[in-house]
Each structure stands twice: as C-alpha cells, then as structure tokens.
Short mmCIF file of C-alpha atoms and ligand atoms in Angstrom, two decimals:
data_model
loop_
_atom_site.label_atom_id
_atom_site.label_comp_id
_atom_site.label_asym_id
_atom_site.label_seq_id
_atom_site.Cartn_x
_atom_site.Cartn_y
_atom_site.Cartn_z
CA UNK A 603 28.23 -43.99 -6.91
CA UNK A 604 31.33 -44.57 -4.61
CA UNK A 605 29.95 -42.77 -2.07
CA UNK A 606 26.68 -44.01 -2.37
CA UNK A 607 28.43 -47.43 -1.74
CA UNK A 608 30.22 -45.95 1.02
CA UNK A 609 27.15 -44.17 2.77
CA UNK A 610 25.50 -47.74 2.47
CA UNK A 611 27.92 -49.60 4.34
CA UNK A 612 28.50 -46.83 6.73
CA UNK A 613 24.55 -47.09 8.15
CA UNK A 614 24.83 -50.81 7.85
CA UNK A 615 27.18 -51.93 10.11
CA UNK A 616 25.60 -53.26 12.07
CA UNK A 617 24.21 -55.84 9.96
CA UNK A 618 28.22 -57.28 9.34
CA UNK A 619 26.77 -60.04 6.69
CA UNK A 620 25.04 -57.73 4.63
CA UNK A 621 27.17 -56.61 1.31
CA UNK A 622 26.68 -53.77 -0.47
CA UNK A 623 27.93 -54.11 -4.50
CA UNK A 624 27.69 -52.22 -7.38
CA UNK A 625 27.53 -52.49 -11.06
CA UNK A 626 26.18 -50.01 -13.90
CA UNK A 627 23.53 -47.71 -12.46
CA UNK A 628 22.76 -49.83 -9.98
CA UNK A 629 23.71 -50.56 -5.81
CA UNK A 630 22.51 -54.11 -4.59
CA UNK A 631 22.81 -54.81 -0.85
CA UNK A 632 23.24 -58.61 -0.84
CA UNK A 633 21.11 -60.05 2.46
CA UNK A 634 22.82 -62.95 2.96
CA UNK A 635 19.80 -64.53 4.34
CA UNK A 636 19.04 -61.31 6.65
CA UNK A 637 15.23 -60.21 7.12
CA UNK A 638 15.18 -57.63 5.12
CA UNK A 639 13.02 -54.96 6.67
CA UNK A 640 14.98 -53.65 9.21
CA UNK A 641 17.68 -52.84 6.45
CA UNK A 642 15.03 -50.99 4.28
CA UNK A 643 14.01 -48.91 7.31
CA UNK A 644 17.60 -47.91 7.49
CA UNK A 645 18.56 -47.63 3.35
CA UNK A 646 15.27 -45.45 2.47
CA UNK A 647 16.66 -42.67 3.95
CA UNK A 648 19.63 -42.49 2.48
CA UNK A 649 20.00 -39.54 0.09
CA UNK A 650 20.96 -40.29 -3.36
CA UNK A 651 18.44 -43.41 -3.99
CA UNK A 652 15.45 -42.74 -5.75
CA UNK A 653 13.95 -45.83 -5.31
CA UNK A 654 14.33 -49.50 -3.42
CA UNK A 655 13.26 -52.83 -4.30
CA UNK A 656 13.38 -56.16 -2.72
CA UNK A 657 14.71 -58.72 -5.63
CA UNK A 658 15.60 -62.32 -5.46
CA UNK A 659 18.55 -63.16 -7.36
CA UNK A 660 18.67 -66.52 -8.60
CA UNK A 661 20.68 -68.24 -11.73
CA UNK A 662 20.37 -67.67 -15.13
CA UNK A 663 18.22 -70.89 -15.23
CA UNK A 664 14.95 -70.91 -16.72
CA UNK A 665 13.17 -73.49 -14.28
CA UNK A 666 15.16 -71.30 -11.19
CA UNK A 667 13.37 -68.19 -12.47
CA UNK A 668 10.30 -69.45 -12.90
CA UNK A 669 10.23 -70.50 -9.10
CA UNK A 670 11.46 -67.48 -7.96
CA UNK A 671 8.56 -65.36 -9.67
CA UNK A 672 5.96 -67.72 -8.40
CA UNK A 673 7.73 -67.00 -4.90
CA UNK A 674 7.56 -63.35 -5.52
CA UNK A 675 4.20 -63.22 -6.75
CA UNK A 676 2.61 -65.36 -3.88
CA UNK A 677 4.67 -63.68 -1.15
CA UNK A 678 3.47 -60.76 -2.00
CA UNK A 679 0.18 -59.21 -0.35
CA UNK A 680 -3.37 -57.07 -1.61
CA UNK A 681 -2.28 -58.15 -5.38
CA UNK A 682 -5.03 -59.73 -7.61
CA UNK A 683 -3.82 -58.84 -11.05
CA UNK A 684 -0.27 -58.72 -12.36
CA UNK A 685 2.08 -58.51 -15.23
CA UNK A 686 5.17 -60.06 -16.06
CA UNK A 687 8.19 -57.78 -17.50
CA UNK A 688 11.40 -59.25 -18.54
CA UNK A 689 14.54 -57.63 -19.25
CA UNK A 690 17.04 -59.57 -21.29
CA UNK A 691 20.34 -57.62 -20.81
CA UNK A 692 22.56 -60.79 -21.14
CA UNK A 693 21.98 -61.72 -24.76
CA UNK A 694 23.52 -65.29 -24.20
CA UNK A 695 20.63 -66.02 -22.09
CA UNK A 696 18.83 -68.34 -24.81
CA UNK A 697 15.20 -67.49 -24.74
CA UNK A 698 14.01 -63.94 -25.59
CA UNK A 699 12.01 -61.27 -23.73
CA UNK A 700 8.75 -61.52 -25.35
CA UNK A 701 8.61 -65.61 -25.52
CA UNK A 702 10.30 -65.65 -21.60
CA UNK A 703 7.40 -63.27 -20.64
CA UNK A 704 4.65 -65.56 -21.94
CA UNK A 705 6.46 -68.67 -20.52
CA UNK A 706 6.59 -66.77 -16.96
CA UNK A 707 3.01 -65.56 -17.52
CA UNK A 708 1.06 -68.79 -18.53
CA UNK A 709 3.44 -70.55 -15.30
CA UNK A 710 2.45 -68.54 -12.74
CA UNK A 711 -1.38 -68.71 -14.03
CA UNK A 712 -1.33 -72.11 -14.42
CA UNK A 713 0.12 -72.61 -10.92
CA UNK A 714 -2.44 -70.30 -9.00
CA UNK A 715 -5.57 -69.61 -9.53
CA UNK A 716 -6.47 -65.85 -7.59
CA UNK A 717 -4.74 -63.86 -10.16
CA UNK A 718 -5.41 -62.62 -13.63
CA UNK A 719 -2.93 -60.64 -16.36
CA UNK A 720 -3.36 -56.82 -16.73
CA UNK A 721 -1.24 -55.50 -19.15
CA UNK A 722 -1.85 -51.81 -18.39
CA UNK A 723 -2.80 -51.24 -14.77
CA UNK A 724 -1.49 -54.05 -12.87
CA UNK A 725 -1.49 -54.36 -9.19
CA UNK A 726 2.21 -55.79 -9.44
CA UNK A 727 5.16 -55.91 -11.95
CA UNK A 728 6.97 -59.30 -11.84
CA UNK A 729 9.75 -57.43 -13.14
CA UNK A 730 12.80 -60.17 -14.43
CA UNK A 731 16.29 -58.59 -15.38
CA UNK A 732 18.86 -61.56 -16.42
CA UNK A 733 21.90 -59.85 -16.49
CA UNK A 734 25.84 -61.61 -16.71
CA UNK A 735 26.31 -62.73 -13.23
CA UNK A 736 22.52 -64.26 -12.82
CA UNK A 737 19.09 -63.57 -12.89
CA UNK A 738 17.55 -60.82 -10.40
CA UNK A 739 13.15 -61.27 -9.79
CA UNK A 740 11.78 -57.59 -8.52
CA UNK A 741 8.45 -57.48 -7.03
CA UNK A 742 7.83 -54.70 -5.06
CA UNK A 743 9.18 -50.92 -5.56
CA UNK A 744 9.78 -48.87 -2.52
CA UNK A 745 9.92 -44.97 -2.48
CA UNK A 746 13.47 -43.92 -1.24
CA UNK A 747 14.58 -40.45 -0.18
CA UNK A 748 15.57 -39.00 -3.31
CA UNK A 749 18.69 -36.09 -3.25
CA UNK A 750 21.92 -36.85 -3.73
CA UNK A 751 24.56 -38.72 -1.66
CA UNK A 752 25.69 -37.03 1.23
CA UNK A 753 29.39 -35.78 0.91
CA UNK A 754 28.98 -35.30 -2.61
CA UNK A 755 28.64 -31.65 -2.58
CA UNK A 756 30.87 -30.91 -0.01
CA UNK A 757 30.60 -29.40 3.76
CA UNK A 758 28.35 -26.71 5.69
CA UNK A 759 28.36 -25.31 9.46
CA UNK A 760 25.04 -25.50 10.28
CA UNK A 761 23.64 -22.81 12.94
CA UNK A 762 21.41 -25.11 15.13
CA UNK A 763 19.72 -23.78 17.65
CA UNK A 764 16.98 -26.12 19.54
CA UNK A 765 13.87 -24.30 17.26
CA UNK A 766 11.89 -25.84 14.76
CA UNK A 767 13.80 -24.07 11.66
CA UNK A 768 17.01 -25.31 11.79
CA UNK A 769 17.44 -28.73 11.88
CA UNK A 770 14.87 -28.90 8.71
CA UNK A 771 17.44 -26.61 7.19
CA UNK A 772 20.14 -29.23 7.72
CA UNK A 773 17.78 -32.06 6.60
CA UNK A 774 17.62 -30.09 3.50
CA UNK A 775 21.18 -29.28 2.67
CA UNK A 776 21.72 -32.80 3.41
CA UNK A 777 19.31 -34.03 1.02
CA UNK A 778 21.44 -31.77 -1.98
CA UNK A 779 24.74 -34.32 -0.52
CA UNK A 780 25.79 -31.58 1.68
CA UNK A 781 27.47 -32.53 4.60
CA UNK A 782 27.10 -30.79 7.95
CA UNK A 783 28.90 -30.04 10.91
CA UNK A 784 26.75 -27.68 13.30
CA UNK A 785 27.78 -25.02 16.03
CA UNK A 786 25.39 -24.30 18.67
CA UNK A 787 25.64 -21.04 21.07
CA UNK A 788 24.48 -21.95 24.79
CA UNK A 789 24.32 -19.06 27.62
CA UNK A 790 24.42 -21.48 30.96
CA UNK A 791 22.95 -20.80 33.59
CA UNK A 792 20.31 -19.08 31.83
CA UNK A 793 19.77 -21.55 28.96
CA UNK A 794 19.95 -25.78 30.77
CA UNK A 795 21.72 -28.49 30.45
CA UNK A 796 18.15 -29.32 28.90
CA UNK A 797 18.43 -27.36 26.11
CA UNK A 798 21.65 -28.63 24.67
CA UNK A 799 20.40 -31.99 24.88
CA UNK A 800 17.89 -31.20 22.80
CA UNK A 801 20.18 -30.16 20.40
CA UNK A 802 22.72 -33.30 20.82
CA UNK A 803 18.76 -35.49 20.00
CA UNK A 804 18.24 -33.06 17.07
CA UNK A 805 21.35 -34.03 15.62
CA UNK A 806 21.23 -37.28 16.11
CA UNK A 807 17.97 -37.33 14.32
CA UNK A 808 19.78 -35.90 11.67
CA UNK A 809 22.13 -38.49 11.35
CA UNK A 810 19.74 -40.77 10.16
CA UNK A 811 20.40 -39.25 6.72
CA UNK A 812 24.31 -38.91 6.50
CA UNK A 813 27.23 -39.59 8.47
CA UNK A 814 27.75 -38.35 12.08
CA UNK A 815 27.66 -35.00 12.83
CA UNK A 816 30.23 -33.13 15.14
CA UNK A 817 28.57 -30.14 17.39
CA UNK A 818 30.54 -27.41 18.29
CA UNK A 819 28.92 -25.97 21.54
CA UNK A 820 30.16 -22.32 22.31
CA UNK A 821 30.15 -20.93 25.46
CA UNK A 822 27.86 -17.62 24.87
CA UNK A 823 27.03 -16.15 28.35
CA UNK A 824 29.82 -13.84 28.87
CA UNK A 825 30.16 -12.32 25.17
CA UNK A 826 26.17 -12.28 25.32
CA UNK A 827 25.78 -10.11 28.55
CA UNK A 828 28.78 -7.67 27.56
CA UNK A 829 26.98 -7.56 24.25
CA UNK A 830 23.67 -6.12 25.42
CA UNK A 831 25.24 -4.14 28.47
CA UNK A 832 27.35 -2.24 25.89
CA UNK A 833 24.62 -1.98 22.85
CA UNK A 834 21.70 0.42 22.78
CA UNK A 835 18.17 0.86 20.87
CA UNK A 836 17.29 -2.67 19.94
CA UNK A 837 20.45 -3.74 18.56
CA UNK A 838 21.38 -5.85 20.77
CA UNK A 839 20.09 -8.99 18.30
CA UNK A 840 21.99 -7.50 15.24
CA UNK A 841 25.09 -7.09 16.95
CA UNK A 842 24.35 -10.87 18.73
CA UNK A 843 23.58 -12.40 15.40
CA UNK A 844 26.78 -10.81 14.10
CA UNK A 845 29.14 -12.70 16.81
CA UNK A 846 27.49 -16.28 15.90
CA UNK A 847 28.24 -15.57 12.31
CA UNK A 848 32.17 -14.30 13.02
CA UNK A 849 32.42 -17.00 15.73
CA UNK A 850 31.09 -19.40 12.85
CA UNK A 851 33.48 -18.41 10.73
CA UNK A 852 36.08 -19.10 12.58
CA UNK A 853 34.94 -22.48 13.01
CA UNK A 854 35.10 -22.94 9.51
CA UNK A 855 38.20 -21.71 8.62
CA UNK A 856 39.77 -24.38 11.65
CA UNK A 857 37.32 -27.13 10.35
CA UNK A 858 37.80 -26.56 6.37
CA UNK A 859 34.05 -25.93 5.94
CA UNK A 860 33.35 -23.69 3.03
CA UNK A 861 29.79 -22.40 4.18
CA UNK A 862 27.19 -22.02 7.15
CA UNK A 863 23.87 -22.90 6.40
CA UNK A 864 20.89 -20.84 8.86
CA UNK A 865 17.27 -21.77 9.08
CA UNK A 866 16.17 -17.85 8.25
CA UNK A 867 13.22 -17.66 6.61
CA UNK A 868 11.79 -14.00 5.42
CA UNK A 869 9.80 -12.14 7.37
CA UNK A 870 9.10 -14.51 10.07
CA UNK A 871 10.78 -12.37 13.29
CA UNK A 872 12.44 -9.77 13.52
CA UNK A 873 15.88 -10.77 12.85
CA UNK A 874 15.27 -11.94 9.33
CA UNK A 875 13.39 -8.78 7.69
CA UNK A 876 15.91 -8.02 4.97
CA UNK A 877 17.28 -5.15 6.09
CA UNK A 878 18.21 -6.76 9.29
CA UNK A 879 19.44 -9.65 7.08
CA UNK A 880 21.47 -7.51 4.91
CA UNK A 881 22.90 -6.14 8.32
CA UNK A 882 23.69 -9.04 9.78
CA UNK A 883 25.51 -10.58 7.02
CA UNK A 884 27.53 -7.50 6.45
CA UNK A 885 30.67 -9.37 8.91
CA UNK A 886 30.90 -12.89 6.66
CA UNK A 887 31.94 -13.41 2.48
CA UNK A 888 31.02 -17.22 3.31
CA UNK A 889 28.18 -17.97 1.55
CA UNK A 890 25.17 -18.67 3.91
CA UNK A 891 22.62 -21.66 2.78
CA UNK A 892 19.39 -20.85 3.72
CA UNK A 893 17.03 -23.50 2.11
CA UNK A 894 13.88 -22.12 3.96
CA UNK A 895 14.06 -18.52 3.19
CA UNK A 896 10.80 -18.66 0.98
CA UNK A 897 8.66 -21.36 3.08
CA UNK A 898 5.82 -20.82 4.37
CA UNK A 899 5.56 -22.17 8.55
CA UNK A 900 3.05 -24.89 7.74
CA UNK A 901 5.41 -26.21 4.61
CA UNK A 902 8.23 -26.22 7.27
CA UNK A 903 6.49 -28.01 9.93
CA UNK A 904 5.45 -30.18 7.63
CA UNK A 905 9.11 -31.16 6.81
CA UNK A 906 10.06 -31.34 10.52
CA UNK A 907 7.15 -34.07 11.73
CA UNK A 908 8.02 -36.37 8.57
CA UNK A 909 11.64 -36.00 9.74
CA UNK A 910 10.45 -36.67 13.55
CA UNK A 911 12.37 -33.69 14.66
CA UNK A 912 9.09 -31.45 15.71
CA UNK A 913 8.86 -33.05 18.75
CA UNK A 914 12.09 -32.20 19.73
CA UNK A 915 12.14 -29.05 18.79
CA UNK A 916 8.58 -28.15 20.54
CA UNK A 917 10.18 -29.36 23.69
CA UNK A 918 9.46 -25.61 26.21
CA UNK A 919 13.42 -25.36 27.04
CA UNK A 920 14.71 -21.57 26.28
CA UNK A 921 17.62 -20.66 24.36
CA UNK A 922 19.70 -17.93 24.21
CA UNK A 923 18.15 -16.12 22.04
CA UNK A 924 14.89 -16.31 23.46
CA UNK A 925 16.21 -15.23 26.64
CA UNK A 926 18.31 -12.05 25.69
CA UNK A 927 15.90 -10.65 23.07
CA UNK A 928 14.86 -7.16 23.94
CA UNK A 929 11.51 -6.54 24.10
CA UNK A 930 11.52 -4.61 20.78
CA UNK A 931 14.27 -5.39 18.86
CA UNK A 932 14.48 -3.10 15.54
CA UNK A 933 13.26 -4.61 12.44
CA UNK A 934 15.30 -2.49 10.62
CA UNK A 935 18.34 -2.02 11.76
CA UNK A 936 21.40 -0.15 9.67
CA UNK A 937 24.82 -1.36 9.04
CA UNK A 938 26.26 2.07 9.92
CA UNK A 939 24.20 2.20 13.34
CA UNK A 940 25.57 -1.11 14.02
CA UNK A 941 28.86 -0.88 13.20
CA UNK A 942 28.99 2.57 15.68
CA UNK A 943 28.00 0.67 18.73
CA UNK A 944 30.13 -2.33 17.89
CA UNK A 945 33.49 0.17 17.83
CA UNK A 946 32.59 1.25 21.32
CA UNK A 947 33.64 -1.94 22.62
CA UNK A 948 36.77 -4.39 21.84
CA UNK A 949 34.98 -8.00 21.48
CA UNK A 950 38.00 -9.52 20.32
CA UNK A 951 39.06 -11.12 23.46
CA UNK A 952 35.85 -12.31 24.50
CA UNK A 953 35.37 -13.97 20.80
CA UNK A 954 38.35 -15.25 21.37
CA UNK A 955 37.71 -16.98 24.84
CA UNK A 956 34.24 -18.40 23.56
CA UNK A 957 36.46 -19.72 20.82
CA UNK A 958 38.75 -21.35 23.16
CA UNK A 959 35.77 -22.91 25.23
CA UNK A 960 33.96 -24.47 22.52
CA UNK A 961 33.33 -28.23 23.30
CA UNK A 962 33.11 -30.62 20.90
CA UNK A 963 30.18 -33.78 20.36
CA UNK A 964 30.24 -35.88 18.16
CA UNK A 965 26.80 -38.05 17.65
CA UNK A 966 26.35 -40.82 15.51
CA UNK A 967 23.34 -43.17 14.47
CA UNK A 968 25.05 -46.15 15.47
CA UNK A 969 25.37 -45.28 18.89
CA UNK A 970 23.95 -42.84 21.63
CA UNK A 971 25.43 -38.90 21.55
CA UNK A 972 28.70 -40.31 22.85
CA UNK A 973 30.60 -37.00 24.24
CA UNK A 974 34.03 -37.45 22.36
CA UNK A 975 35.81 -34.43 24.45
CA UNK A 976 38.21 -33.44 21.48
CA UNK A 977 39.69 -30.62 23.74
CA UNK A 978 40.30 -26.66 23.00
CA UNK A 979 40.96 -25.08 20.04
P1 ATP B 2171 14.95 -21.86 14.65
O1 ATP B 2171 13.58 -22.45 14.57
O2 ATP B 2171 15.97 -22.60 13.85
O3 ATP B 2171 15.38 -21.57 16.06
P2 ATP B 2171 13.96 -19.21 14.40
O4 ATP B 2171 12.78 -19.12 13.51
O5 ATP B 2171 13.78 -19.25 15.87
O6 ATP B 2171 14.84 -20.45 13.93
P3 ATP B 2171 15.92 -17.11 14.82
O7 ATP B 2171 15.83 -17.24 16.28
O8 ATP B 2171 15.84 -15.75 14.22
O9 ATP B 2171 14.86 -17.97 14.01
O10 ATP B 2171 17.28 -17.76 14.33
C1 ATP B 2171 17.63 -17.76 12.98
C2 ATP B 2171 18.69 -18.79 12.74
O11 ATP B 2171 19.87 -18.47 13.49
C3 ATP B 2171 18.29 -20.16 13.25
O12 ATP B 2171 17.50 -20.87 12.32
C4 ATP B 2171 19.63 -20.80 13.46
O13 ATP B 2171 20.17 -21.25 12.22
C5 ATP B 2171 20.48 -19.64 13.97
N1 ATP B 2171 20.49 -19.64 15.44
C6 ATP B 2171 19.68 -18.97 16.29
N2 ATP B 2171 20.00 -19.22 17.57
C7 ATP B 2171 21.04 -20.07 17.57
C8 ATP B 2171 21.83 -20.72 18.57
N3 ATP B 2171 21.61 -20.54 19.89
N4 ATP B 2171 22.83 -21.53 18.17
C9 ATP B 2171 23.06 -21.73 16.86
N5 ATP B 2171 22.36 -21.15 15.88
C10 ATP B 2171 21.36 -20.34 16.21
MG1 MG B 2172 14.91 -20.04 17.39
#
C-alpha cells in the first residue's frame, strides 16, 4: 500500500493540491477542488488499483448526506433507475443501514421525478460508506489497470528494441510491479538517429505505468561487424544474440537488476525456435522474463494498440538486427557449433568498449526524454 501511495503521488505532481491518503484497504486522492478528470486519466493506469471511483466526502451529518446523494445522482448521466447502498462502518453514526437507505431512497424520489428504485439491476449504485473521519457518497465505478504496484516485485533489464514485441513485454512485467530499466543495442550509421528515438518514445510510453525508465544505449556497430566477419553458416544471430545477453548482464550486475526480461515469443523467427533459444541462453544464469512466449501475434498486437505503443513501433526505421541478419540464419543452431566459432575470436575487448560507450537516458512522464548524460561506466 506504501508504494501504491508513493506511485500516486509520483504521477501526480503536477497537480501540487491534490493529496493522496490512505486508510484500511483503501487510497483516496483528496481533489481539493481540482476537476477531476484529468487526474483519473492519469490514476487508471496505475498498476495495483483494481478499480476507481469518484466520491464526495461530506460529514457524518444526515441532512449533508442526503444533499450530497441527490448531487451524485443528478450529476450523473444515461441513469434512469437506481439504488441506494449504505455502509455503516462507524457504529456511532446514529441511524442504521437499512432505515438510512430508505430515508436516502424516498429523498431522492421525492426530490426528482425521472428516476425509479431497482433493487437488482440498477443503472447506478448510490453507494454511502460513513466511516470515523466523515461520510464518503460513491456514484460511479471506473475500471482501473489491475496488477500490482510497480516496484513491488523488484527490477528487470528489459531488451527493447524498436519492434512491436518488446515494449508489450515491459508493459507486462510492469503490470506484475516489476520495475524496468531497458538496454537498447544501436549499430550507427547503419541503424538512425531515427530509430533510437523511437525507442526513447517507446519508453516514454511506458512510463505512463511506473516510474521513469533509464535506457542504456550500447554502441553495437563495431562488436556487430567483427561478429559476422568472424562467424560462419548462419550463426551469426546466435552468436549476436549471445553478446546482448552477456552485455546485459553486465548491465545488471553494475545496476543491481536481478533479471532481463525479452519479448521472445515461440516460433515466431528464427531466433526463438527452442533450440536456438536453448542456445542462446546457454551464456546467462539470470533468469530471463519472457511474458509473451505463448501469444499468439494478434493477442500481442492487441496489447500494443490499447497501450498506444503500435504506432511507434510500426514506424519503417531498421534496427540492428534487421540489418545484419543473414539471409538464412539457422533455426537450429547447436551450443557446441556455437561455442567453436565464438573461441576463434577474443570478444572481450570489444564487449568491453561497447560497455564503456553505453549512454545513458533517462525519460520520464512528467517531462519530455530529457538526455541526463550520466557518463561512462
Ligand atoms: P521485437 O518486436 O521486440 O523487436 P522480434 O519479434 O522482432 O521482437 P527478435 O528480433 O528475435 O524478435 O528479438 C527478440 C528480442 O530480443 C526482442 O523482443 C528484444 O527483447 C530483444 N532485442 C532484439 N533486438 C534488440 C535491440 N536492438 N536492442 C535491445 N533488445 C533487442
Ligand atoms: Mg525486432
């Protein structure tokens, strides 16, 4: 609940008025007089709230709550039948549930005259909870993102790359309170100045759901070339993918990050058949998070358009990998094989210079992908 509380105020401040509180099961962000929608758009999706609902505290006065539930009812729109449901946890409060109810019913019938009581199906619950510190008048229930709150479950490197896959494999790991960091691999010239801000907007997109996000970008040219100059028979990939996850690593162990999280999914391309899979993961113990590994495209696309990342993604720029994929690249490629060609050249030092070149972003919701240059490793 703290860091619910926490992850609250954190997207809100820019609304300095607002308060968020909290008592027993339950987070109320006081308005203080603020319209309220713009604070919705921003607290719906945050992970770890179920559900939202716009109340109107007043005290624990019975003529003051019987105003406020008019107000609720008649402010509120498409609603011809209703039902009134009070919840008496303060059991000073004099008058009891079921006689309160049928006061608040007959007053709000008796002051209008388009609405009519439906116990079973109504089109609104006047919902009334009197609890210690006053009196709070619910009228309308909005879905909210559901998960749990980010930071709860610790932190994950996520491999982003400008496609469609990963950043809806961040939005998930997110959405199980998973906090992310992400490392991107960039081969200028050949991939733009383009492509990396598309994945500087991808992030920020995902920031919409947690905290910032710092990008590691990692020079990739030189290591890439030398990589397929040096690697026959379609392993060039395998023995690619291999130096993202040990550069990864790295990352981690600097950063304190305990996994890396990929958006592989089975059987898509090439690179994530399970033998080459098994392969590739043969150089990392960390565990690797891959929440899309069983989706099907069209479930995954799905995800990305209701996250508004799709048409980011979709945007034609190349990346790396698109650029230095042979044109067959084996599906099933063996750890021995791979491990042979990898002995016949010494990597270290160019790991360790794409290490030393990596360039840190940090982007935020609050503001615009504002480069915070945090120098070399
Ligand atoms: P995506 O849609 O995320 O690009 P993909 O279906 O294109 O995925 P691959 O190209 O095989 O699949 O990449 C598999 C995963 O490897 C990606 O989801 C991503 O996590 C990681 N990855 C690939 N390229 C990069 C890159 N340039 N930088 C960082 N991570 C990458
Ligand atoms: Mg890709």
């Amino acid at each position: 609940m703290e860091k619910l509380q926490q992850n609250i105020r954190h997207k809100l401040t820019e609304f300095p008025e607002v308060k968020v509180k909290r008592t027993q099961g339950r987070m109320f962000v006081l308005l203080e007089g603020h319209d309220p929608y713009p604070i919705i758009e921003k607290v719906k999706n945050i992970f770890g709230i179920h559900s939202l609902s716009l109340a109107i505290k007043v005290e624990n006065d019975l003529e003051a709550i019987k105003e406020a539930a008019l107000y609720a009812l008649t402010n509120s729109e498409n609603i011809k039948t209703f039902k009134v449901s009070v919840k008496r946890i303060n059991k000073q409060f004099a008058i009891r549930s079921q006689e309160l109810n049928q006061i608040l019913g007959g007053h709000l019938l008796s002051n209008t005259d388009a609405y009519t009581v439906d116990v079973h199906q109504p089109d609104m619950e006047v919902k009334v909870e009197i609890r210690q510190e006053a009196t709070y008048i619910t009228s309308s229930i909005i879905r909210g993102a559901g998960g749990l709150p980010v930071g709860t479950s610790g932190k994950t490197l996520l491999l982003l790359s400008g496609g469609i896959d990963s950043p809806v494999a961040g939005y998930l790991a997110m959405k199980r309170g998973v906090e992310i960091e992400a490392i991107h691999f960039e081969s200028p010239p050949f991939t733009s100045e383009r492509a990396k801000q598309k994945v500087i907007d991808l992030a920020e997109k995902l920031t919409r759901f947690g905290p910032s996000i710092k990008i590691h970008i990692v020079p990739f040219t030189k290591l890439q070339q030398r990589i397929f100059q040096e690697t026959p028979d379609g392993y060039g990939m395998t023995v690619m993918r291999r130096m993202m996850l040990r550069i990864s690593e790295r990352v981690c162990q600097k950063e304190d990050i305990l996994s890396l999280t990929t958006g592989e999914n089975l059987g898509q391309v090439a690179s994530q058949t399970m033998t080459s899979m098994n392969t590739i993961n043969e150089v990392t113990n960390y565990p690797i998070i891959r929440p899309l590994i069983t989706m099907d495209k069209d479930e995954i696309i799905e995800i990305s358009k209701a996250i508004d990342t799709f048409d980011i993604s979709i945007r034609p720029y190349e990346d790396c990998c698109t650029i230095f994929v042979p044109k067959a690249p084996k599906t099933k490629p063996k750890r021995d094989r791979v491990n042979y060609y990898e002995s016949k050249f010494d990597y270290e030092e160019l790991i360790q210079e794409a290490i030393d070149g990596i360039e840190v972003i940090r982007v935020s919701d609050q503001k615009k992908a504002e480069d915070v240059f945090e120098g070399l490793f």
